[in-house]
Coordinates of C-alpha atoms and ligand atoms in Angstrom, one line a residue:
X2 CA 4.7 4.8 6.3
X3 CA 3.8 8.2 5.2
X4 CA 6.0 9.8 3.0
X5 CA 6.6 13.3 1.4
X6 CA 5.9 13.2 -2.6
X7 CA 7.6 15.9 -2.8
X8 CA 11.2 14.2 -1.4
X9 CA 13.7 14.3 -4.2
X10 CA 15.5 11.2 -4.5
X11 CA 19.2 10.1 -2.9
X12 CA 21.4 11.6 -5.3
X13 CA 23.4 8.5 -6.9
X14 CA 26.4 7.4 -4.8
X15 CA 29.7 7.3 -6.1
X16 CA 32.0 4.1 -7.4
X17 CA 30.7 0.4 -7.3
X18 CA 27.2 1.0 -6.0
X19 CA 26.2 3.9 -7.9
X20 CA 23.4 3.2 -10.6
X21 CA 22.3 5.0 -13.6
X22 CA 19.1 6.3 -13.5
X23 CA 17.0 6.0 -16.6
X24 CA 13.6 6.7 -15.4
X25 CA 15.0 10.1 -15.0
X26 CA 15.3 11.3 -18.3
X27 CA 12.8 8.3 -20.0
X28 CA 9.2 7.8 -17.8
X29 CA 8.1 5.8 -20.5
X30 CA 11.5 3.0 -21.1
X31 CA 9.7 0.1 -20.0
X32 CA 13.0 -1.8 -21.3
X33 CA 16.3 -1.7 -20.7
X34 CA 19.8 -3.3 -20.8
X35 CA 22.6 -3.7 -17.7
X36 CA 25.1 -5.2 -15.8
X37 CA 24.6 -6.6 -12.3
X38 CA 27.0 -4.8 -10.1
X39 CA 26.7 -6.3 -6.9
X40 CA 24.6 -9.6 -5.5
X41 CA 22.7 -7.8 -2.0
X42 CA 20.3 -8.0 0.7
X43 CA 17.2 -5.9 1.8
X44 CA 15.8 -6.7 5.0
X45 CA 17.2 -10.3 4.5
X46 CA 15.5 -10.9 1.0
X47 CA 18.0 -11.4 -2.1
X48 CA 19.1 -8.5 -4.3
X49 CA 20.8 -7.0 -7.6
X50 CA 22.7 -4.1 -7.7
X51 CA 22.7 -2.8 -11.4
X52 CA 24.7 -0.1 -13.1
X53 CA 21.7 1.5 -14.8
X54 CA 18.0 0.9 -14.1
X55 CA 14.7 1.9 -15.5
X56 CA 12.5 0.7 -12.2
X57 CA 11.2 3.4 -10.1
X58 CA 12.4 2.8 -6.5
X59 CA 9.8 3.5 -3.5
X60 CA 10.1 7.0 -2.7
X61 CA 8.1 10.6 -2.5
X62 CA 5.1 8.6 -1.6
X63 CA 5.3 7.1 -4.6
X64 CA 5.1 3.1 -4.7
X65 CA 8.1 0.9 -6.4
X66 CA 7.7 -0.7 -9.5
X67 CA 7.3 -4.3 -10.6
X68 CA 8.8 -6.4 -13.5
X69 CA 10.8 -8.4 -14.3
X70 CA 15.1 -8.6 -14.3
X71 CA 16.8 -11.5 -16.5
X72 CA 13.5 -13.3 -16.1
X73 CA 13.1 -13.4 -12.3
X74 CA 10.1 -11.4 -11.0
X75 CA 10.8 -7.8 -9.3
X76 CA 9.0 -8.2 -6.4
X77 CA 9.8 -4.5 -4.7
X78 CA 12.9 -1.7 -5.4
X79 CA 14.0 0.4 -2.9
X80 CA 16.9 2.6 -2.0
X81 CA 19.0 1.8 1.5
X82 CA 20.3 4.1 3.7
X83 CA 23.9 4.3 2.1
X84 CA 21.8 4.8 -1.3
X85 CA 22.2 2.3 -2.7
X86 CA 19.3 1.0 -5.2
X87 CA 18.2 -2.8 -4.8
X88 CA 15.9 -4.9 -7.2
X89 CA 14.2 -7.5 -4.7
X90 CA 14.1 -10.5 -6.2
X91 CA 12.4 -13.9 -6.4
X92 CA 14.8 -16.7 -7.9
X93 CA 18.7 -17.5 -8.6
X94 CA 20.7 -14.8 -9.0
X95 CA 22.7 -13.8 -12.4
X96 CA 26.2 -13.4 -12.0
X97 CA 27.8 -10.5 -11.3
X98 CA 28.9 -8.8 -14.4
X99 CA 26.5 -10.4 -16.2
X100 CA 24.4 -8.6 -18.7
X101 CA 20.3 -8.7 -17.7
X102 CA 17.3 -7.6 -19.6
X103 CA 15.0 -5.6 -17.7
X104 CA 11.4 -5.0 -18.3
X105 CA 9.5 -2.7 -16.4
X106 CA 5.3 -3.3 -15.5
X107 CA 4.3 -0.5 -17.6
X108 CA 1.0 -0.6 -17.1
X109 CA 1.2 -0.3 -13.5
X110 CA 4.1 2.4 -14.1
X111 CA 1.7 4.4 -15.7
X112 CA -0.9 4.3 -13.3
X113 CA 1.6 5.6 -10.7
X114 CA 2.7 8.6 -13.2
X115 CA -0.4 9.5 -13.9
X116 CA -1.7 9.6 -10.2
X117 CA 1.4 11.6 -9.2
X118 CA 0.9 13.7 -11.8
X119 CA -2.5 14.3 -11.1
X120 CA -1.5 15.1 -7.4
X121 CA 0.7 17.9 -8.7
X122 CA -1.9 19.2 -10.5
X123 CA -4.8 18.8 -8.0
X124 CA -2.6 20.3 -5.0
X125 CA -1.7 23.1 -7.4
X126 CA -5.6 23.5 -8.0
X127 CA -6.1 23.5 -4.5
X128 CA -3.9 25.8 -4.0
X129 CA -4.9 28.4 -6.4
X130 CA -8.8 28.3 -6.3
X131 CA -8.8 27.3 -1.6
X132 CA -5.0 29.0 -1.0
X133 CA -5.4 25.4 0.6
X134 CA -1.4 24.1 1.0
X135 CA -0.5 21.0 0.1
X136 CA 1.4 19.4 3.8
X137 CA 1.6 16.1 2.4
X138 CA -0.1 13.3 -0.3
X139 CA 0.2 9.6 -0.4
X140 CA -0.2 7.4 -3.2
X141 CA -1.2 3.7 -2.3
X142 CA -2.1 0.4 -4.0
X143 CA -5.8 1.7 -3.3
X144 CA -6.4 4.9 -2.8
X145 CA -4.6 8.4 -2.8
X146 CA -5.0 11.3 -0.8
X147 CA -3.7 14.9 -0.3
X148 CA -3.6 16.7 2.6
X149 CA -4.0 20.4 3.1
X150 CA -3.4 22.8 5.8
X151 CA -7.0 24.1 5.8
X152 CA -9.4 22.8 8.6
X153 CA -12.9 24.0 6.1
X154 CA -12.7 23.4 3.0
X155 CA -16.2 24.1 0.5
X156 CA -17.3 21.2 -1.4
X157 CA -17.6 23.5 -4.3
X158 CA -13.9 24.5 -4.1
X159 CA -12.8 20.9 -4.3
X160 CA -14.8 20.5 -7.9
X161 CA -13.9 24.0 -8.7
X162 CA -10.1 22.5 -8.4
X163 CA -11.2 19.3 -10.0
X164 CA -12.6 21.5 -12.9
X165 CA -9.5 23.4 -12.9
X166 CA -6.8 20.5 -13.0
X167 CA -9.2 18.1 -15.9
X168 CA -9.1 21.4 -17.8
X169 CA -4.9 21.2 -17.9
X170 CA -5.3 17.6 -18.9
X171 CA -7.7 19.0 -21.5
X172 CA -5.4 21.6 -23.0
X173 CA -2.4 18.7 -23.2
X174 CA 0.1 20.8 -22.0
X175 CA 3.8 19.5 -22.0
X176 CA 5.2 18.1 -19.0
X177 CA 9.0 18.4 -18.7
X178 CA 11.4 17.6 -15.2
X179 CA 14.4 19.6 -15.3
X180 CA 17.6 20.8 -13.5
X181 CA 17.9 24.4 -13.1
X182 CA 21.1 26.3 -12.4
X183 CA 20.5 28.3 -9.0
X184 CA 19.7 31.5 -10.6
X185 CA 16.5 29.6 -12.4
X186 CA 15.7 28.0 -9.7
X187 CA 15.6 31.3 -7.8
X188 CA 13.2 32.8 -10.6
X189 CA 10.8 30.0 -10.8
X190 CA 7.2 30.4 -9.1
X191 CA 7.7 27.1 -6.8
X192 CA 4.6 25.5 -5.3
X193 CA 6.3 24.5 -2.7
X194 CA 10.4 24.8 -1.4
X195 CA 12.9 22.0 -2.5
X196 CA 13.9 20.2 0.3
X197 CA 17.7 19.4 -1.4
X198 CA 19.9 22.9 -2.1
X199 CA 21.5 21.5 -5.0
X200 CA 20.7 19.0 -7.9
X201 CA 17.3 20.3 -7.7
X202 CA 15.1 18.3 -10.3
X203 CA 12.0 20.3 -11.0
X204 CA 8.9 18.8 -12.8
X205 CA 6.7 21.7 -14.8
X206 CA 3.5 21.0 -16.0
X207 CA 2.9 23.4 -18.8
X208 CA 2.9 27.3 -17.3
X209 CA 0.8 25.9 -14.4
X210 CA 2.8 24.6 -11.9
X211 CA 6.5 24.0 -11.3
X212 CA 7.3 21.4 -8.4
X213 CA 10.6 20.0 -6.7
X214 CA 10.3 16.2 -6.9
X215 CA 12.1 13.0 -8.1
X216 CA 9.0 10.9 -9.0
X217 CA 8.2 9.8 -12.8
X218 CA 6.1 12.1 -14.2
X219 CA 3.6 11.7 -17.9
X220 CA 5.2 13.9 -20.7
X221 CA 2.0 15.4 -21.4
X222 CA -1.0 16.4 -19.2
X223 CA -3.2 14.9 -21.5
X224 CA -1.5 11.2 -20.5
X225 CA -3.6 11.7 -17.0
X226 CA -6.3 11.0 -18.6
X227 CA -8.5 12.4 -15.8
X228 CA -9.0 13.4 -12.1
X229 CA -11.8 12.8 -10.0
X230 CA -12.1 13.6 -6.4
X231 CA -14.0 10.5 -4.5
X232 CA -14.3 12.1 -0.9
X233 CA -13.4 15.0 1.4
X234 CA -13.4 14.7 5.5
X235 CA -11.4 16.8 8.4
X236 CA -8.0 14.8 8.9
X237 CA -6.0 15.9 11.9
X238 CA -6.8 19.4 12.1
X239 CA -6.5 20.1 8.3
X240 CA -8.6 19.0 5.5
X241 CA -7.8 15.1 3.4
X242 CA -8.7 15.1 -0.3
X243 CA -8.8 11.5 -1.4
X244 CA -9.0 11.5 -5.3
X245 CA -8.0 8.9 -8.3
X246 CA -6.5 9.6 -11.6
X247 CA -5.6 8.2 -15.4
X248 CA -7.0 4.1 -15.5
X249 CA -7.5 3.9 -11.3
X250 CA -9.9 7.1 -11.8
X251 CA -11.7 5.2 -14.6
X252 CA -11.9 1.9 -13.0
X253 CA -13.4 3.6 -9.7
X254 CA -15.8 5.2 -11.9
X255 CA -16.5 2.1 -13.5
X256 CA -17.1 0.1 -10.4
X257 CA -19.5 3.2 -8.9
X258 CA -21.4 3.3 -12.2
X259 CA -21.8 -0.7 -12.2
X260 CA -23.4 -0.6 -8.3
X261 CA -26.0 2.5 -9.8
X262 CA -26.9 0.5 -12.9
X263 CA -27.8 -2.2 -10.6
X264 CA -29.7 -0.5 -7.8
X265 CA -31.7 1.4 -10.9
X266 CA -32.2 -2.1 -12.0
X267 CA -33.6 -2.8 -8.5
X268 CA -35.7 0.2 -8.8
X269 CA -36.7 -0.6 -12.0
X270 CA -35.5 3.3 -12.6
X271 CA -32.9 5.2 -14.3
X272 CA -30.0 6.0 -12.9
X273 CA -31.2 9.4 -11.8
X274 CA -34.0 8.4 -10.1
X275 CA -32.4 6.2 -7.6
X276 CA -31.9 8.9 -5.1
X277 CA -35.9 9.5 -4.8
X278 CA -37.0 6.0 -5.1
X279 CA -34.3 5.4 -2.1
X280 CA -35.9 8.2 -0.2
X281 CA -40.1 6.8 -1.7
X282 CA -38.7 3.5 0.2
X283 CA -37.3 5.6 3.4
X284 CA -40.7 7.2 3.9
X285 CA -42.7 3.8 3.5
X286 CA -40.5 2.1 5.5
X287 CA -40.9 4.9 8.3
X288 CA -45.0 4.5 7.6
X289 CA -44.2 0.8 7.9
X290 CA -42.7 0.8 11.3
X291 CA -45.5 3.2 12.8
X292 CA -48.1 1.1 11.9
X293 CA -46.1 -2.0 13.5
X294 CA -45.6 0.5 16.8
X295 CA -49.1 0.5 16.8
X296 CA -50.6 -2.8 15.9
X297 CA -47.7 -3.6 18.9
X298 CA -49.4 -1.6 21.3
X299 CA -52.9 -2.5 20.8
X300 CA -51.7 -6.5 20.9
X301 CA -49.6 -5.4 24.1
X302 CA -53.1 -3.8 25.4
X303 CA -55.5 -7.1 24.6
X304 CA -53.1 -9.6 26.0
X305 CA -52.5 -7.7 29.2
X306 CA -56.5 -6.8 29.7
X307 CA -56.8 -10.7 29.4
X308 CA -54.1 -11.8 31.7
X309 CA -55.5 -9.2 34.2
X310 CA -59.1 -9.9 33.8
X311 CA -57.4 -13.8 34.7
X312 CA -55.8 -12.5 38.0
X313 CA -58.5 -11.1 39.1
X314 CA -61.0 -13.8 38.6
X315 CA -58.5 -16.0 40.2
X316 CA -58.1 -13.0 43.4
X317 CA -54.3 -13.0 42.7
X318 CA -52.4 -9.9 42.1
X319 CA -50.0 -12.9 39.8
X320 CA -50.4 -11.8 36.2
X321 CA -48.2 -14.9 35.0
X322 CA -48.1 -15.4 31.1
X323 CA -45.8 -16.7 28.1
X324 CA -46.7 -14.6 25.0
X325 CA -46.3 -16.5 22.1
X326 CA -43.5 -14.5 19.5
X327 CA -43.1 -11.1 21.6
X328 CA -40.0 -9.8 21.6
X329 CA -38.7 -7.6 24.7
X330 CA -40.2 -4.5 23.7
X331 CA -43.6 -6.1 23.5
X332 CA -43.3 -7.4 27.1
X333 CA -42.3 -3.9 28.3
X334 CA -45.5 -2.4 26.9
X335 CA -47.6 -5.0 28.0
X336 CA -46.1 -5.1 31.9
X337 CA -46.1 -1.6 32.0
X338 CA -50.3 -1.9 31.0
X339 CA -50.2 -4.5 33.8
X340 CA -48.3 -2.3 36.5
X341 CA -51.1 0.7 35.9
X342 CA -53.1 -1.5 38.6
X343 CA -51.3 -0.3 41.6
X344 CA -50.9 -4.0 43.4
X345 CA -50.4 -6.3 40.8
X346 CA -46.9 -7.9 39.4
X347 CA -46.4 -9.0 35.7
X348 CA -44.3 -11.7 35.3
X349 CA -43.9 -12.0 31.7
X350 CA -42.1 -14.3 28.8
X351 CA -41.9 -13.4 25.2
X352 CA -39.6 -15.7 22.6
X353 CA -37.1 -14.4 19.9
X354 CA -34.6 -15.5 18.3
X355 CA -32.0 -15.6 21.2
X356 CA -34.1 -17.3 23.3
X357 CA -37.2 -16.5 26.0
X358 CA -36.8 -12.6 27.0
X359 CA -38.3 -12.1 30.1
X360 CA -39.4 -9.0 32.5
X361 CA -41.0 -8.8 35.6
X362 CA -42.5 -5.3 37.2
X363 CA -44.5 -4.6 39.9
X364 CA -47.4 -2.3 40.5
X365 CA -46.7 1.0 42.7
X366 CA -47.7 -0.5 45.7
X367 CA -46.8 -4.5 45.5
X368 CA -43.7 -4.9 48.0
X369 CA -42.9 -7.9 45.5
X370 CA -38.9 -8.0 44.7
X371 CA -38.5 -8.5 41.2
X372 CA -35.0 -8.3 41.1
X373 CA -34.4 -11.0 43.3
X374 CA -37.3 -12.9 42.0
X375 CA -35.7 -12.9 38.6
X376 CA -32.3 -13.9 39.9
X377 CA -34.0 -16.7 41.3
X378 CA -35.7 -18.3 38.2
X379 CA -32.5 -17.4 36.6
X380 CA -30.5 -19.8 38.5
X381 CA -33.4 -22.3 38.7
X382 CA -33.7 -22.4 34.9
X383 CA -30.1 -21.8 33.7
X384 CA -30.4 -18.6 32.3
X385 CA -29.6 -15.1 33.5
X386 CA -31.2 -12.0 34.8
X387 CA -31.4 -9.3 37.5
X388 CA -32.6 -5.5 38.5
X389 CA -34.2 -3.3 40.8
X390 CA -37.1 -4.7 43.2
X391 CA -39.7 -2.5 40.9
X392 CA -38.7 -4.2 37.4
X393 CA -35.9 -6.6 36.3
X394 CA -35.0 -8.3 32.8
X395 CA -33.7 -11.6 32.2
X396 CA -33.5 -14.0 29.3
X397 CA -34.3 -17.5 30.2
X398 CA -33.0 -20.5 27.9
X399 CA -35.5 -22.0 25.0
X400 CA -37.8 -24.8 26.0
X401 CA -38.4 -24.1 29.5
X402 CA -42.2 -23.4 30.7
X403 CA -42.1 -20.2 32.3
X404 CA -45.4 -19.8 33.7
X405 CA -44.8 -22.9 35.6
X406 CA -41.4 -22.3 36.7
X407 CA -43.0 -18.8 38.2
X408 CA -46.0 -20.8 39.9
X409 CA -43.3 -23.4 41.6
X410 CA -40.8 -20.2 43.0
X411 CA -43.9 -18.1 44.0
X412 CA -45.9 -21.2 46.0
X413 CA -42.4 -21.9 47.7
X414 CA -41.8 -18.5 48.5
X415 CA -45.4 -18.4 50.1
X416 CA -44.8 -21.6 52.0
X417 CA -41.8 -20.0 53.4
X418 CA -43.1 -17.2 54.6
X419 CA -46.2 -19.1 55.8
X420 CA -44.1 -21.4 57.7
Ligands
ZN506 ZN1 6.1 14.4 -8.5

């Protein structure tokens, strides 16, 4: 489910289930102290209820943190409808009003900060260098993406904006999530408006952007590390920018950098010159395929002069043959040679890897049905086939003798008629 980044979290309930939260004030406490407050369910798996918590539930798009919670595995945090916060876990439960140890995943905490960081900065880039608005962003296990309201959007303004945000990372400004009283709030140059009236949190990144939003945020711009913008496409009438930051940005860029080293290594090339020797192999592969067109045609062109020269020795207007290896498109030129000679039929067999294509055409003024010829064989042979009564295309089973199987329907066919 899609969901705004930009959603401020449930403000804490009040009495049993209310919890502390530490993430709040410290992004970075990866370990923490509590006391189990309640024994719970979420979507029928078991949960704790604590009185304080440093895990980031799922929320704002952003994705729930893992860890571990008196030594059982946090498999997924979330906050129910009545707002109350649950740890799902995996194990026994410790009593309640037992004291647990908590321990937050910090690395994978600190991916998620730094890619929602990075989104405020990048929509914030957009927004300044495209006036493109940021309508919504999601941060997934694989890959993140912002959406903006505009339907064109420049390549060069995306990497104008991806200059402009790696430039705040550059200059390490401090990154600080505060609540203002109303008549701050009122002053402030929002990117966006808060979706809450009161208990606003707002998160600044130095004197570059000021956003409404609950997520965990880095302290210092420098702690994203880096932004980098992997693709751009139209998405529902707008424009989506997907994009990776801090240690996902690097590892994509590792594993992109990893496939060129190799391909140069194919190339036996540096890294730079992969783009022309990809396009010196397009151009011989296009030279490659002509010359095959053409060594096609003029094999298409002997076999049908002989199977003609054949019929007509023999005073049939039958030009029956099995041509060893062609593949449909071979048969087509080589019937369509055959057919130039106004009263003769080709009835032709190739052999591929599927099997025996076959295609039978007549010349412009044979009466022969080819269509109903081909149906025929098809059901005589076990194989399948059919068209009009000027040319039909079947593809007859492996093994069987097709020139035969043509003599046998065509002398019965004669015998009918004769008879
Ligand atoms: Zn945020």
């Amino acid at each position: 489910m899609l969901r705004d980044v930009h959603m401020p979290p449930r403000s804490p309930i009040s009495g049993a289930l209310s919890t502390e939260r530490l993430d709040h004030s410290d992004p970075l406490l990866f370990e923490f102290r509590a006391r189990v407050s309640a024994h719970a369910e979420l979507e029928g798996k078991p949960s704790l209820l604590l009185d304080r918590t440093a895990f980031y539930p799922e929320s704002g798009g952003q994705m729930a943190d893992h860890g571990r919670l008196g030594g059982l595995e946090v498999l997924d945090v979330q906050v129910d409808g009545d707002g109350a916060l649950h740890h799902v876990v995996a194990g026994a439960l410790p009593a309640v009003g037992s004291e647990v140890v908590g321990q937050v995943d910090g690395v994978r905490r600190r991916v998620h900060m730094a890619l929602h960081t990075g989104q405020h900065m990048l929509s914030r880039a957009l927004l300044d260098i495209a006036r493109a608005e940021t309508v919504s962003a999601r941060l997934g296990e694989t890959s993140c993406t912002i959406d903006v309201d505009l339907a064109e959007m420049a390549e060069r303004d995306v990497a104008r904006a991806e200059d402009l945000a790696n430039a705040v990372i550059d200059d390490d400004v401090v990154i600080r999530s505060f609540f203002p009283e109303p008549e701050e709030l009122a002053r402030l140059p929002l990117r966006r408006e808060p979706k809450v009236s009161d208990h606003v949190r707002i998160v600044q990144i130095g004197e570059f952007d000021w956003t409404p939003c609950g997520g965990t945020h880095c302290l210092r711009s420098a702690q994203v590390g880096l932004i980098h913008v992997i693709g751009v496409e139209r998405y529902k009438g707008g424009t989506r920018v997907t994009f990776g930051a801090g240690r996902r940005a690097r590892e994509q860029l590792a594993g992109e950098s990893s496939v060129l080293r190799r391909l140069a290594e194919q190339f036996s090339s540096g890294t730079r010159d992969v783009p022309a020797a990809v396009e010196k192999l397009r151009r011989e592969l296009d030279a490659a395929r002509d010359a095959l067109g053409q060594a096609r045609a003029r094999l298409a062109q002997r076999a049908a002069d002989e199977m003609m020269e054949a019929a007509r020795a023999a005073g049939s207007p039958w030009v029956i043959g099995a041509i060893d290896d062609a593949r449909a498109e071979l048969l087509r030129a080589v019937a369509k040679r055959v057919t130039e000679e106004s009263s003769m039929v080709a009835l032709l067999a190739g052999c591929d890897d599927d099997g025996i294509p076959v295609v039978v055409a007549r010349g412009r003024e044979s009466a022969f049905d080819c269509g109903a010829f081909l149906k025929r064989a098809a059901q005589a042979a076990g194989g399948r086939g059919g068209g009009r009564p000027e040319r039909a295309e079947g593809r007859m089973p492996a093994g069987i003798d097709w020139p035969s199987l043509v003599r046998t329907l065509i002398d019965a066919e004669v015998t009918k008629k004769g008879g």
